[in-house]
Amino acid sequence: MNSCPGPKCYAPETSCAMGNMELAKCPRWKGVVPEESPPDTEVQHVSLPWTGNALGLADLNFVTGRAKPLIIGIAGQESAGKTTLLAAWYLLLGRTRLTDDAWHFGGSFSLEGWEAVATAMRWSPGQAPGFPPHTSSRGARAPGLLHLAFRHCERQLRDFLFADAPGEWFKRWAIDEHAEDAEGARWVSQHADVLLLVADRQALAGPKMGSARSAFQLLATRVGAQRRGRPVALVWTKADVEVAPEMKDRIRQAVMSIMPDAAEFSVSVLADDTSAVGIGFQELFQWILARRRSAIELPSAAASGADPLFVYGRR
Amino acid sequence: MSAIQQSILVIGESNVGKTHYGAQLLKRLIVGECKLRMNGAASNLKPFEKAMECLADGIATEHTPATTYVESVWPMVDTEGRSGTLIWPDYGGEQVLKMIAERRVPDTWRSRVGSATDWIFLIRLHTLRSADDMFSRPVSVLGQVQSQASPQQFSDQGRLIELLQMLLYVAGLDRDEPRRSPSLTVLLTCWDELGVQGSPKDILAEQLPMFSAFVHSTWREPAVFGLSALEKPLSQKKPDQEYASRGPEEFGFIVHPDGSRTEDITWPIHRLLTNNDMD
């Protein structure tokens, strides 16, 4: 047997979940340390706890060790531009145009995952850039999570996880909260600290604008019912596409009527100017960086003594 | 004066000029006209023997074999009497590439990384590229491009960041706060082929912005210098007459943060010695 019997341990593919740098020292490990290339047979290797790809739930332990990361859930219909939003952020990060000078990029444990979503938007020899391919649902229980760490000024690193979830999940979830094939959307709704609600302007101006509007309204209602006071932003994608004013009002109303404090952003990869940063991506990201998880409020206790140790014990 | 044991980890992919810098540095230490000079004899000059011979004739040395890893111990002293021991490795850069590709680090590398007091990261900007994307070079007509899965390529700066993250992890170093030790010096090698003027730090930030941001947020005071160990390109076959007549120690320079040049290529190492002495 050459895999670890322990739950949530993927050794030897990734490092030991128990934290042993050398597999042979782990009491749970019963296998033989695999060696692929013959000249290396004498060499022991240290595996890493991250694969570089989008993180699954089992990979989270490593990232969440520092502190609970801020999870950003992006809810929207299929081809609304959710993955493009992520890819655009990564491309801007690649040129340090994503954040202002106070935030410094502090690494990522899913760099290959980011590269995978962004690669379609890069020019390669003889090929013009396109948009990232459709995110497949694969019946997973949770979306792939893309990680970024930032340091604000000289302080501690802060971790952010971006959920790259397929649109089908949200479609099912908007209709039926308990739909079997919407477990991933429920995960996002339950765990996200910040929710982005994506309105696809192309769909809302296209031949099927009616059904797109209705699907968005359903999703907005669902998000509104589940948000529990968390920050929500309405994000218009493909902002270069013109949408009828009535349609715009309807969509805005669907969000603002139930979530009056929702922020609103418009993004597009096409910009008229030569700034080479698209429209709105930086503003939306800065807004996310400024979000904080709501803090616990300790009940105030009336006490006569000044010693805080006895405050809660007094009656 | 105190004696310092300085173990320097030289990190660089293939073909960034690790051996050439090692050989030129060694030559300078032996000739002794720089801030640093040899204090006694080096333990083992063999790794650089061939390279020093080649350079003396004005030809470029061959590629270091992929499996080679040799450490050479050099006792040094500076003009003010500060002494130290420098452990300088020479190895085939494929080992570094292999670690990134296989996503695992040999145990031997783990101990080297863990015990190093200073990291020197060699980057040859000329061989790296940054691909244009939809923002930097917009598509003229949108809608004609269709989503497609193109073969995925790790961008160069992404790969270098991953390498540093891997090394930090295996060395057991956390990144919660910006690090002071081990110190990080980024040397932009083969500076002469870049054909640019200015501060190395700015040029790194311009050409590998995300990498530069990562380095500056992870280390408290990372240093970025330009290095040209040879000063001009040498052929592996045709000897350079100037080199042969004047000697390789007359060539090579360092570019300081302000863009000024100095011929003393021992300077980045001397700096590490004095920094540690002050701690």
Coordinates of C-alpha atoms in Angstrom, one line a residue:
Chain A
M1 CA 0.0 0.0 0.0
N2 CA 1.6 3.2 -1.1
S3 CA -0.9 5.8 0.1
C4 CA -1.6 6.9 3.6
P5 CA -4.6 5.3 5.3
G6 CA -5.2 8.4 7.4
P7 CA -8.3 10.5 6.7
K8 CA -7.6 13.7 4.8
C9 CA -4.0 12.7 4.2
Y10 CA -2.8 12.5 0.6
A11 CA 0.8 11.5 1.3
P12 CA 2.9 10.8 -0.6
E13 CA 1.4 13.1 -3.2
T14 CA 1.3 16.0 -0.8
S15 CA 3.1 16.2 2.6
C16 CA 2.0 14.2 5.6
A17 CA -1.2 15.7 7.2
M18 CA 0.3 15.0 10.6
G19 CA 3.1 17.4 9.8
N20 CA 6.0 14.8 9.5
M21 CA 8.6 16.1 7.1
E22 CA 9.8 12.5 6.7
L23 CA 7.1 10.0 5.9
A24 CA 9.0 7.1 7.5
K25 CA 8.6 8.9 10.8
C26 CA 4.8 9.0 10.7
P27 CA 3.2 6.3 12.8
R28 CA 0.2 6.0 10.3
W29 CA 2.3 5.6 7.3
K30 CA 2.7 1.9 6.3
G31 CA 3.9 2.3 2.7
V32 CA 7.2 2.5 1.0
V33 CA 8.4 5.9 0.0
P34 CA 8.1 5.8 -3.7
E35 CA 11.0 6.6 -5.9
E36 CA 10.4 7.2 -9.6
S37 CA 13.7 7.7 -11.2
P38 CA 16.4 5.0 -10.6
P39 CA 19.4 7.3 -10.1
D40 CA 17.5 8.9 -7.2
T41 CA 16.9 5.7 -5.2
E42 CA 19.1 6.8 -2.3
V43 CA 17.5 10.3 -2.1
Q44 CA 14.7 11.0 0.2
H45 CA 12.4 13.9 -0.7
V46 CA 10.2 16.3 1.2
S47 CA 6.7 16.7 -0.3
L48 CA 4.8 19.9 0.0
P49 CA 1.4 20.4 1.6
W50 CA 0.1 22.3 -1.4
T51 CA -0.2 21.1 -5.0
G52 CA -0.4 24.5 -6.5
N53 CA -3.8 23.8 -8.1
A54 CA -7.1 25.2 -6.8
L55 CA -7.5 24.1 -3.2
G56 CA -10.1 21.5 -2.1
L57 CA -11.5 21.2 1.4
A58 CA -8.8 18.7 2.4
D59 CA -6.1 21.2 1.5
L60 CA -7.5 24.0 3.6
N61 CA -5.9 22.9 6.9
F62 CA -2.6 24.1 5.7
V63 CA -3.8 27.6 4.6
T64 CA -6.2 28.1 7.5
G65 CA -3.5 27.4 10.1
R66 CA -2.5 31.1 10.2
A67 CA -6.0 32.5 10.6
K68 CA -9.3 31.9 9.0
P69 CA -9.0 33.3 5.5
L70 CA -11.6 35.7 4.1
I71 CA -13.6 33.6 1.6
I72 CA -15.1 35.4 -1.4
G73 CA -18.0 33.6 -3.0
I74 CA -18.9 34.6 -6.5
A75 CA -22.5 33.7 -7.4
G76 CA -23.9 34.0 -10.9
Q77 CA -25.3 32.2 -13.9
E78 CA -23.3 30.2 -16.4
S79 CA -21.0 32.3 -18.6
A80 CA -21.7 35.4 -16.6
G81 CA -17.9 36.0 -16.3
K82 CA -17.1 34.7 -12.9
T83 CA -13.9 32.9 -13.9
T84 CA -12.9 35.8 -16.2
L85 CA -13.2 38.1 -13.1
L86 CA -10.7 35.9 -11.3
A87 CA -8.4 35.7 -14.3
A88 CA -8.5 39.4 -14.8
W89 CA -7.5 39.9 -11.1
Y90 CA -4.6 37.5 -11.5
L91 CA -3.4 39.2 -14.7
L92 CA -3.5 42.6 -13.0
L93 CA -1.7 41.2 -10.0
G94 CA 1.0 39.9 -12.4
R95 CA 1.7 43.5 -13.2
T96 CA 1.1 44.8 -9.7
R97 CA -1.8 46.9 -10.9
L98 CA -4.4 45.1 -8.8
T99 CA -4.0 46.9 -5.5
D100 CA -2.8 50.3 -4.2
D101 CA 0.6 50.7 -2.7
A102 CA -0.5 49.8 0.8
W103 CA -1.2 46.2 -0.1
H104 CA 1.7 43.9 -1.0
F105 CA 1.3 40.5 -2.6
G106 CA 2.5 37.9 -0.2
G107 CA 2.3 34.7 -2.2
S108 CA -0.3 32.1 -3.1
F109 CA -0.6 28.3 -2.6
S110 CA -2.6 27.9 -5.7
L111 CA -0.4 29.6 -8.3
E112 CA -0.9 26.9 -10.9
G113 CA -4.7 27.2 -10.4
W114 CA -4.5 31.0 -11.0
E115 CA -2.3 30.4 -14.1
A116 CA -4.8 27.9 -15.4
V117 CA -7.7 30.4 -15.3
A118 CA -5.6 33.3 -16.6
T119 CA -3.7 31.5 -19.4
A120 CA -6.6 31.8 -21.9
M121 CA -6.5 35.6 -21.6
R122 CA -2.8 35.8 -22.5
W123 CA -1.4 36.1 -25.9
S124 CA 0.6 33.0 -27.0
P125 CA 2.5 32.7 -30.2
G126 CA 0.1 32.7 -33.1
Q127 CA -2.9 32.8 -30.9
A128 CA -5.0 35.7 -29.7
P129 CA -6.3 35.6 -26.2
G130 CA -9.8 34.4 -25.4
F131 CA -11.8 33.9 -22.3
P132 CA -11.4 31.1 -19.7
P133 CA -13.2 27.9 -20.6
H134 CA -16.4 26.9 -18.9
T135 CA -15.9 25.8 -15.3
S136 CA -17.2 22.3 -15.1
S137 CA -19.2 21.2 -12.1
R138 CA -17.9 17.6 -11.7
G139 CA -20.5 17.1 -9.0
A140 CA -18.0 18.3 -6.3
R141 CA -19.2 19.2 -2.8
A142 CA -17.3 22.4 -2.8
P143 CA -15.8 24.7 -5.4
G144 CA -12.1 24.9 -6.2
L145 CA -10.6 27.7 -4.0
L146 CA -7.9 30.0 -5.3
H147 CA -5.7 31.5 -2.6
L148 CA -3.9 34.9 -2.4
A149 CA -2.1 36.4 0.6
F150 CA -1.5 40.1 1.0
R151 CA 0.3 42.1 3.5
H152 CA -1.1 45.5 4.5
C153 CA 1.7 47.9 5.1
E154 CA 4.2 45.9 7.3
R155 CA 1.6 43.9 9.2
Q156 CA 0.8 40.2 9.3
L157 CA -0.2 38.4 6.1
R158 CA -3.9 38.2 5.4
D159 CA -5.3 35.2 3.4
F160 CA -8.1 35.4 0.9
L161 CA -9.8 32.4 -0.8
F162 CA -11.8 32.9 -4.0
A163 CA -14.4 30.3 -4.8
D164 CA -14.5 29.4 -8.5
A165 CA -17.9 27.7 -8.7
P166 CA -19.7 26.7 -11.8
G167 CA -22.9 28.6 -12.7
E168 CA -25.1 25.5 -12.9
W169 CA -24.8 25.1 -9.1
F170 CA -26.3 28.6 -8.5
K171 CA -29.0 28.0 -11.1
R172 CA -30.1 24.8 -9.2
W173 CA -29.7 26.5 -5.8
A174 CA -31.7 29.5 -6.8
I175 CA -34.6 27.3 -7.7
D176 CA -34.3 24.7 -4.9
E177 CA -32.3 25.5 -1.8
H178 CA -31.9 21.8 -1.0
A179 CA -31.2 20.6 -4.6
E180 CA -29.0 17.6 -4.7
D181 CA -26.7 19.0 -7.3
A182 CA -26.3 22.3 -5.6
E183 CA -24.2 21.3 -2.7
G184 CA -21.3 23.4 -3.9
A185 CA -23.5 26.5 -4.0
R186 CA -24.7 25.8 -0.5
W187 CA -21.1 25.5 0.6
V188 CA -20.4 28.9 -0.9
S189 CA -23.5 30.5 0.6
Q190 CA -22.7 29.0 4.0
H191 CA -19.0 29.7 4.2
A192 CA -18.3 32.9 2.2
D193 CA -17.5 36.0 4.1
V194 CA -18.1 38.3 1.1
L195 CA -20.7 37.5 -1.6
L196 CA -20.5 38.9 -5.1
L197 CA -23.7 38.7 -7.1
V198 CA -22.8 38.7 -10.8
A199 CA -25.2 40.3 -13.3
D200 CA -24.2 39.4 -16.9
R201 CA -25.0 42.4 -19.0
Q202 CA -24.6 40.5 -22.2
A203 CA -27.3 38.0 -21.2
L204 CA -29.5 40.8 -19.9
A205 CA -29.3 42.5 -23.3
G206 CA -29.4 39.4 -25.4
P207 CA -32.2 37.4 -27.0
K208 CA -33.0 35.5 -23.8
M209 CA -33.0 38.6 -21.6
G210 CA -36.3 37.7 -20.1
S211 CA -35.1 34.4 -18.7
A212 CA -31.8 35.9 -17.7
R213 CA -33.6 38.6 -15.7
S214 CA -35.9 36.0 -14.0
A215 CA -32.9 33.7 -13.2
F216 CA -31.1 36.7 -11.7
Q217 CA -34.0 37.8 -9.6
L218 CA -34.4 34.2 -8.2
L219 CA -30.7 34.1 -7.3
A220 CA -30.8 37.6 -5.7
T221 CA -33.7 36.5 -3.6
R222 CA -31.9 33.4 -2.5
V223 CA -28.7 35.3 -1.7
G224 CA -30.7 37.9 0.2
A225 CA -32.4 35.2 2.3
Q226 CA -29.1 33.5 3.2
R227 CA -26.8 36.4 3.6
R228 CA -26.9 36.8 7.4
G229 CA -25.7 40.4 7.2
R230 CA -22.6 39.6 5.2
P231 CA -21.2 42.2 2.7
V232 CA -22.7 41.8 -0.7
A233 CA -21.8 43.5 -4.0
L234 CA -23.8 43.6 -7.2
V235 CA -21.2 43.2 -10.0
W236 CA -22.2 44.0 -13.5
T237 CA -19.9 42.1 -15.8
K238 CA -19.2 42.8 -19.5
A239 CA -19.8 46.5 -18.7
D240 CA -19.1 47.4 -22.3
V241 CA -22.5 46.0 -23.4
E242 CA -25.4 48.4 -23.3
V243 CA -28.5 47.3 -21.3
A244 CA -31.9 48.8 -21.5
P245 CA -32.5 51.3 -18.6
E246 CA -35.7 49.4 -17.5
M247 CA -33.7 46.2 -17.3
K248 CA -31.0 47.9 -15.3
D249 CA -33.6 49.2 -12.8
R250 CA -35.2 45.9 -12.4
I251 CA -32.0 44.1 -11.7
R252 CA -30.8 46.8 -9.3
Q253 CA -34.2 46.7 -7.6
A254 CA -34.0 42.9 -7.2
V255 CA -30.9 43.4 -5.2
M256 CA -31.4 46.7 -3.4
S257 CA -35.0 46.0 -2.3
I258 CA -33.7 43.1 -0.1
M259 CA -30.1 44.2 0.4
P260 CA -30.2 48.0 0.5
D261 CA -26.6 48.2 1.7
A262 CA -25.2 46.2 -1.2
A263 CA -22.3 47.8 -3.1
E264 CA -22.4 48.1 -6.8
F265 CA -19.6 47.7 -9.4
S266 CA -19.2 47.3 -13.1
V267 CA -16.3 45.4 -14.7
S268 CA -15.1 44.9 -18.2
V269 CA -11.9 43.7 -19.8
L270 CA -12.4 46.3 -22.5
A271 CA -11.6 49.8 -21.7
D272 CA -11.6 52.9 -23.9
D273 CA -8.5 54.4 -22.4
T274 CA -4.9 53.2 -22.5
S275 CA -4.5 52.4 -18.8
A276 CA -4.5 48.7 -19.6
V277 CA -6.4 47.7 -16.5
G278 CA -9.9 47.2 -17.9
I279 CA -12.8 48.7 -16.1
G280 CA -13.6 48.3 -12.4
F281 CA -11.5 45.3 -11.5
Q282 CA -9.2 47.3 -9.2
E283 CA -12.1 49.1 -7.5
L284 CA -13.9 45.8 -6.8
F285 CA -10.8 44.2 -5.5
Q286 CA -9.9 47.1 -3.2
W287 CA -13.5 46.9 -1.8
I288 CA -13.0 43.2 -1.1
L289 CA -9.6 43.9 0.6
A290 CA -11.3 46.4 2.9
R291 CA -14.0 43.9 4.1
R292 CA -13.7 42.4 7.6
R293 CA -15.5 39.5 9.1
S294 CA -18.0 40.7 11.6
A295 CA -16.5 40.6 15.0
I296 CA -18.0 38.8 18.0
E297 CA -19.7 41.2 20.3
L298 CA -19.4 40.3 23.9
P299 CA -22.5 40.9 26.0
S300 CA -22.0 43.9 28.2
A301 CA -22.3 43.0 31.9
A302 CA -23.3 45.4 34.6
A303 CA -20.9 44.9 37.4
S304 CA -20.0 46.9 40.4
G305 CA -16.4 45.6 40.7
A306 CA -13.6 46.9 38.6
D307 CA -11.8 43.6 38.2
P308 CA -12.8 42.2 34.8
L309 CA -12.1 38.6 36.0
F310 CA -15.2 38.8 38.2
V311 CA -17.4 40.8 35.9
Y312 CA -19.3 37.8 34.5
G313 CA -19.4 35.9 37.7
R314 CA -21.4 38.6 39.6
R315 CA -25.1 38.5 39.8
Chain B
M1 CA 37.8 41.0 15.1
S2 CA 35.0 38.4 15.1
A3 CA 35.0 35.5 12.7
I4 CA 31.7 34.8 11.1
Q5 CA 30.6 31.6 9.5
Q6 CA 28.7 32.6 6.4
S7 CA 26.8 29.9 4.6
I8 CA 25.4 31.2 1.5
L9 CA 22.8 29.4 -0.5
V10 CA 23.1 30.3 -4.1
I11 CA 19.8 29.7 -5.8
G12 CA 19.5 29.8 -9.6
E13 CA 17.9 27.9 -12.4
S14 CA 20.1 26.5 -15.3
N15 CA 22.1 28.9 -17.3
V16 CA 21.9 32.0 -15.0
G17 CA 25.7 32.1 -14.5
K18 CA 26.2 30.5 -11.1
T19 CA 29.6 28.9 -12.1
H20 CA 30.9 32.0 -13.8
Y21 CA 30.1 34.2 -10.8
G22 CA 31.7 31.6 -8.5
A23 CA 34.9 31.4 -10.6
Q24 CA 35.2 35.2 -11.0
L25 CA 34.5 35.7 -7.3
L26 CA 37.2 33.2 -6.4
K27 CA 39.7 34.8 -8.8
R28 CA 39.1 38.2 -7.2
L29 CA 39.5 36.7 -3.7
I30 CA 42.8 35.1 -4.7
V31 CA 44.2 38.2 -6.5
G32 CA 43.2 40.2 -3.5
E33 CA 42.6 43.7 -4.9
C34 CA 39.0 43.9 -3.7
K35 CA 37.3 44.6 -0.4
L36 CA 37.4 40.9 0.3
R37 CA 40.4 38.6 -0.1
M38 CA 41.2 35.0 0.6
N39 CA 42.5 34.4 4.2
G40 CA 44.4 31.2 3.7
A41 CA 43.5 28.6 1.1
A42 CA 40.1 27.4 -0.1
S43 CA 39.2 23.8 0.9
N44 CA 38.5 22.7 -2.6
L45 CA 38.9 24.7 -5.8
K46 CA 38.0 21.8 -8.0
P47 CA 34.5 22.9 -8.8
F48 CA 35.8 26.1 -10.2
E49 CA 39.1 24.8 -11.7
K50 CA 37.8 24.3 -15.1
A51 CA 35.8 27.5 -15.2
M52 CA 38.8 29.5 -14.0
E53 CA 41.0 27.9 -16.7
C54 CA 38.4 28.7 -19.4
L55 CA 38.0 32.3 -18.3
A56 CA 41.8 32.8 -18.2
D57 CA 41.8 32.0 -21.9
G58 CA 38.8 34.1 -22.5
I59 CA 36.3 31.4 -23.3
A60 CA 33.0 30.6 -21.6
T61 CA 32.9 27.5 -19.4
E62 CA 30.7 24.5 -20.1
H63 CA 27.4 23.8 -18.4
T64 CA 27.7 22.3 -14.9
P65 CA 26.5 18.6 -15.0
A66 CA 22.9 18.3 -13.7
T67 CA 23.7 16.0 -10.8
T68 CA 26.8 17.9 -9.5
Y69 CA 26.6 19.5 -6.1
V70 CA 29.9 20.6 -4.6
E71 CA 30.5 23.0 -1.8
S72 CA 33.7 24.9 -1.5
V73 CA 34.8 26.5 1.8
W74 CA 36.6 29.8 1.4
P75 CA 38.2 31.6 4.4
M76 CA 38.0 35.4 3.8
V77 CA 39.1 38.6 5.3
D78 CA 38.1 42.2 4.5
T79 CA 40.3 45.3 4.4
E80 CA 39.2 46.1 8.0
G81 CA 40.2 42.8 9.3
R82 CA 36.8 41.2 9.6
S83 CA 37.1 37.6 8.8
G84 CA 34.6 35.0 7.8
T85 CA 34.1 31.7 6.1
L86 CA 32.1 31.5 2.9
I87 CA 30.6 28.3 1.8
W88 CA 29.9 28.6 -1.9
P89 CA 28.1 25.8 -3.7
D90 CA 28.3 24.9 -7.4
Y91 CA 25.7 22.8 -9.0
G92 CA 23.7 22.1 -12.1
G93 CA 20.6 24.3 -12.3
E94 CA 18.5 21.4 -13.4
Q95 CA 18.2 20.4 -9.7
V96 CA 16.3 23.6 -9.1
L97 CA 14.1 23.1 -12.2
K98 CA 13.4 19.5 -11.1
M99 CA 12.3 20.6 -7.7
I100 CA 9.8 22.9 -9.2
A101 CA 8.6 20.4 -11.8
E102 CA 8.3 17.5 -9.3
R103 CA 7.0 19.6 -6.5
R104 CA 9.3 18.0 -3.9
V105 CA 12.6 18.9 -2.4
P106 CA 15.5 16.4 -1.9
D107 CA 16.4 16.0 1.8
T108 CA 20.0 17.2 1.0
W109 CA 18.6 20.5 -0.3
R110 CA 16.3 20.8 2.7
S111 CA 19.3 20.8 5.1
R112 CA 21.2 23.2 2.9
V113 CA 18.3 25.6 2.8
G114 CA 17.7 25.3 6.5
S115 CA 21.3 26.0 7.5
A116 CA 22.1 28.9 5.1
T117 CA 22.5 32.3 6.7
D118 CA 22.0 34.2 3.5
W119 CA 20.2 33.4 0.3
I120 CA 21.5 34.7 -3.0
F121 CA 18.9 34.4 -5.8
L122 CA 20.3 34.6 -9.3
I123 CA 17.9 35.7 -12.0
R124 CA 18.9 36.2 -15.7
L125 CA 16.2 38.6 -16.9
H126 CA 17.1 38.3 -20.5
T127 CA 16.0 34.7 -20.6
L128 CA 12.7 35.3 -18.9
R129 CA 9.6 36.7 -20.6
S130 CA 6.3 38.2 -19.6
A131 CA 3.5 37.4 -22.0
D132 CA 1.1 40.1 -23.1
D133 CA -2.4 39.7 -22.0
M134 CA -5.8 41.1 -22.9
F135 CA -5.1 44.2 -20.8
S136 CA -1.6 45.0 -21.9
R137 CA -2.3 44.3 -25.6
P138 CA -6.1 44.5 -26.1
V139 CA -7.9 42.4 -28.7
S140 CA -9.2 44.6 -31.4
V141 CA -12.5 42.9 -32.0
L142 CA -14.1 41.1 -29.2
G143 CA -16.6 38.3 -29.7
Q144 CA -14.5 36.6 -32.3
V145 CA -12.2 35.1 -29.8
Q146 CA -13.7 32.0 -28.3
S147 CA -13.0 30.4 -25.0
Q148 CA -10.6 27.6 -25.5
A149 CA -8.3 25.6 -23.3
S150 CA -4.9 26.6 -24.5
P151 CA -1.9 24.6 -23.2
Q152 CA -1.2 25.9 -19.7
Q153 CA 2.2 27.5 -19.1
F154 CA 3.5 28.6 -15.7
S155 CA 4.5 32.2 -16.1
D156 CA 8.2 32.8 -15.3
Q157 CA 7.5 35.0 -12.3
G158 CA 4.9 32.5 -11.0
R159 CA 7.5 29.8 -11.2
L160 CA 10.1 31.8 -9.3
I161 CA 7.6 32.7 -6.6
E162 CA 6.7 29.0 -6.2
L163 CA 10.4 28.1 -5.9
L164 CA 10.9 30.6 -3.0
Q165 CA 7.7 29.5 -1.3
M166 CA 8.9 25.9 -1.5
L167 CA 12.3 26.7 -0.1
L168 CA 10.8 28.8 2.7
Y169 CA 8.5 25.9 3.6
V170 CA 11.1 23.2 3.7
A171 CA 13.4 25.4 5.7
G172 CA 10.5 25.8 8.2
L173 CA 10.4 29.5 7.9
D174 CA 7.1 31.3 8.4
R175 CA 6.0 34.4 6.5
D176 CA 3.6 35.9 8.9
E177 CA 5.9 38.8 9.5
P178 CA 8.4 40.1 6.9
R179 CA 11.6 38.1 7.4
R180 CA 15.1 39.4 8.3
S181 CA 16.9 36.2 8.3
P182 CA 18.0 34.4 6.2
S183 CA 18.8 37.6 4.2
L184 CA 17.8 37.6 0.6
T185 CA 20.0 39.2 -2.1
V186 CA 18.6 39.1 -5.7
L187 CA 21.3 39.3 -8.3
L188 CA 20.2 40.2 -11.8
T189 CA 22.9 38.3 -13.7
C190 CA 24.3 39.0 -17.2
W191 CA 23.4 42.7 -16.7
D192 CA 25.5 43.6 -19.8
E193 CA 23.0 41.8 -22.1
L194 CA 20.0 43.7 -20.8
G195 CA 21.3 47.0 -22.2
V196 CA 19.5 49.1 -19.6
Q197 CA 20.5 51.9 -17.3
G198 CA 19.0 52.5 -13.9
S199 CA 18.3 50.9 -10.5
P200 CA 18.3 47.1 -10.5
K201 CA 15.4 47.2 -8.0
D202 CA 13.3 49.2 -10.5
I203 CA 14.2 47.0 -13.4
L204 CA 13.2 43.9 -11.4
A205 CA 9.9 45.6 -10.5
E206 CA 9.3 46.5 -14.1
Q207 CA 10.1 43.1 -15.6
L208 CA 8.9 40.7 -12.9
P209 CA 6.4 42.9 -11.0
M210 CA 4.6 40.2 -9.1
F211 CA 7.9 38.5 -8.1
S212 CA 9.3 41.8 -7.0
A213 CA 6.2 42.5 -4.9
F214 CA 6.4 39.0 -3.3
V215 CA 10.1 39.4 -2.4
H216 CA 9.5 42.8 -0.9
S217 CA 6.6 41.7 1.2
T218 CA 8.2 38.5 2.4
W219 CA 11.6 40.0 3.3
R220 CA 12.0 43.1 5.3
E221 CA 15.0 44.4 3.4
P222 CA 15.7 42.4 0.3
A223 CA 18.7 43.7 -1.7
V224 CA 18.6 43.8 -5.5
F225 CA 21.8 44.3 -7.4
G226 CA 22.8 43.9 -11.0
L227 CA 25.8 41.6 -11.8
S228 CA 27.8 41.1 -14.8
A229 CA 30.4 38.5 -13.9
L230 CA 32.0 38.5 -17.3
E231 CA 31.2 42.0 -18.5
K232 CA 30.8 40.8 -22.1
P233 CA 29.6 37.6 -23.7
L234 CA 32.2 35.0 -24.3
S235 CA 32.2 32.2 -26.8
Q236 CA 32.8 28.6 -25.8
K237 CA 35.1 28.1 -28.7
K238 CA 36.7 31.4 -29.8
P239 CA 39.0 32.9 -27.1
D240 CA 38.6 36.5 -26.3
Q241 CA 42.0 38.2 -26.7
E242 CA 41.4 41.0 -24.2
Y243 CA 40.5 38.4 -21.5
A244 CA 43.6 36.4 -22.3
S245 CA 45.9 39.3 -22.1
R246 CA 44.5 41.4 -19.2
G247 CA 43.1 38.5 -17.1
P248 CA 39.5 37.7 -16.2
E249 CA 39.9 39.6 -12.9
E250 CA 39.8 42.9 -14.9
F251 CA 36.3 42.2 -16.1
G252 CA 32.9 42.1 -14.4
F253 CA 30.9 44.6 -12.4
I254 CA 28.2 45.1 -9.9
V255 CA 25.3 47.6 -10.3
H256 CA 24.3 49.3 -7.1
P257 CA 20.8 50.2 -6.1
D258 CA 21.3 53.7 -7.4
G259 CA 22.4 52.4 -10.7
S260 CA 26.1 53.2 -10.3
R261 CA 28.7 50.6 -11.1
T262 CA 31.6 49.2 -9.3
E263 CA 34.2 46.7 -10.5
D264 CA 34.4 44.9 -7.1
I265 CA 32.2 41.9 -7.6
T266 CA 33.0 40.7 -4.1
W267 CA 30.8 43.6 -2.8
P268 CA 27.5 41.8 -2.4
I269 CA 29.2 39.1 -0.3
H270 CA 31.2 41.7 1.7
R271 CA 28.0 43.5 2.4
L272 CA 26.5 40.3 3.9
L273 CA 29.6 39.9 6.1
T274 CA 29.4 43.4 7.4
N275 CA 25.6 43.3 8.0
N276 CA 26.0 40.2 10.1
D277 CA 28.9 41.6 12.0
M278 CA 26.8 44.6 13.0
D279 CA 23.9 42.4 14.3

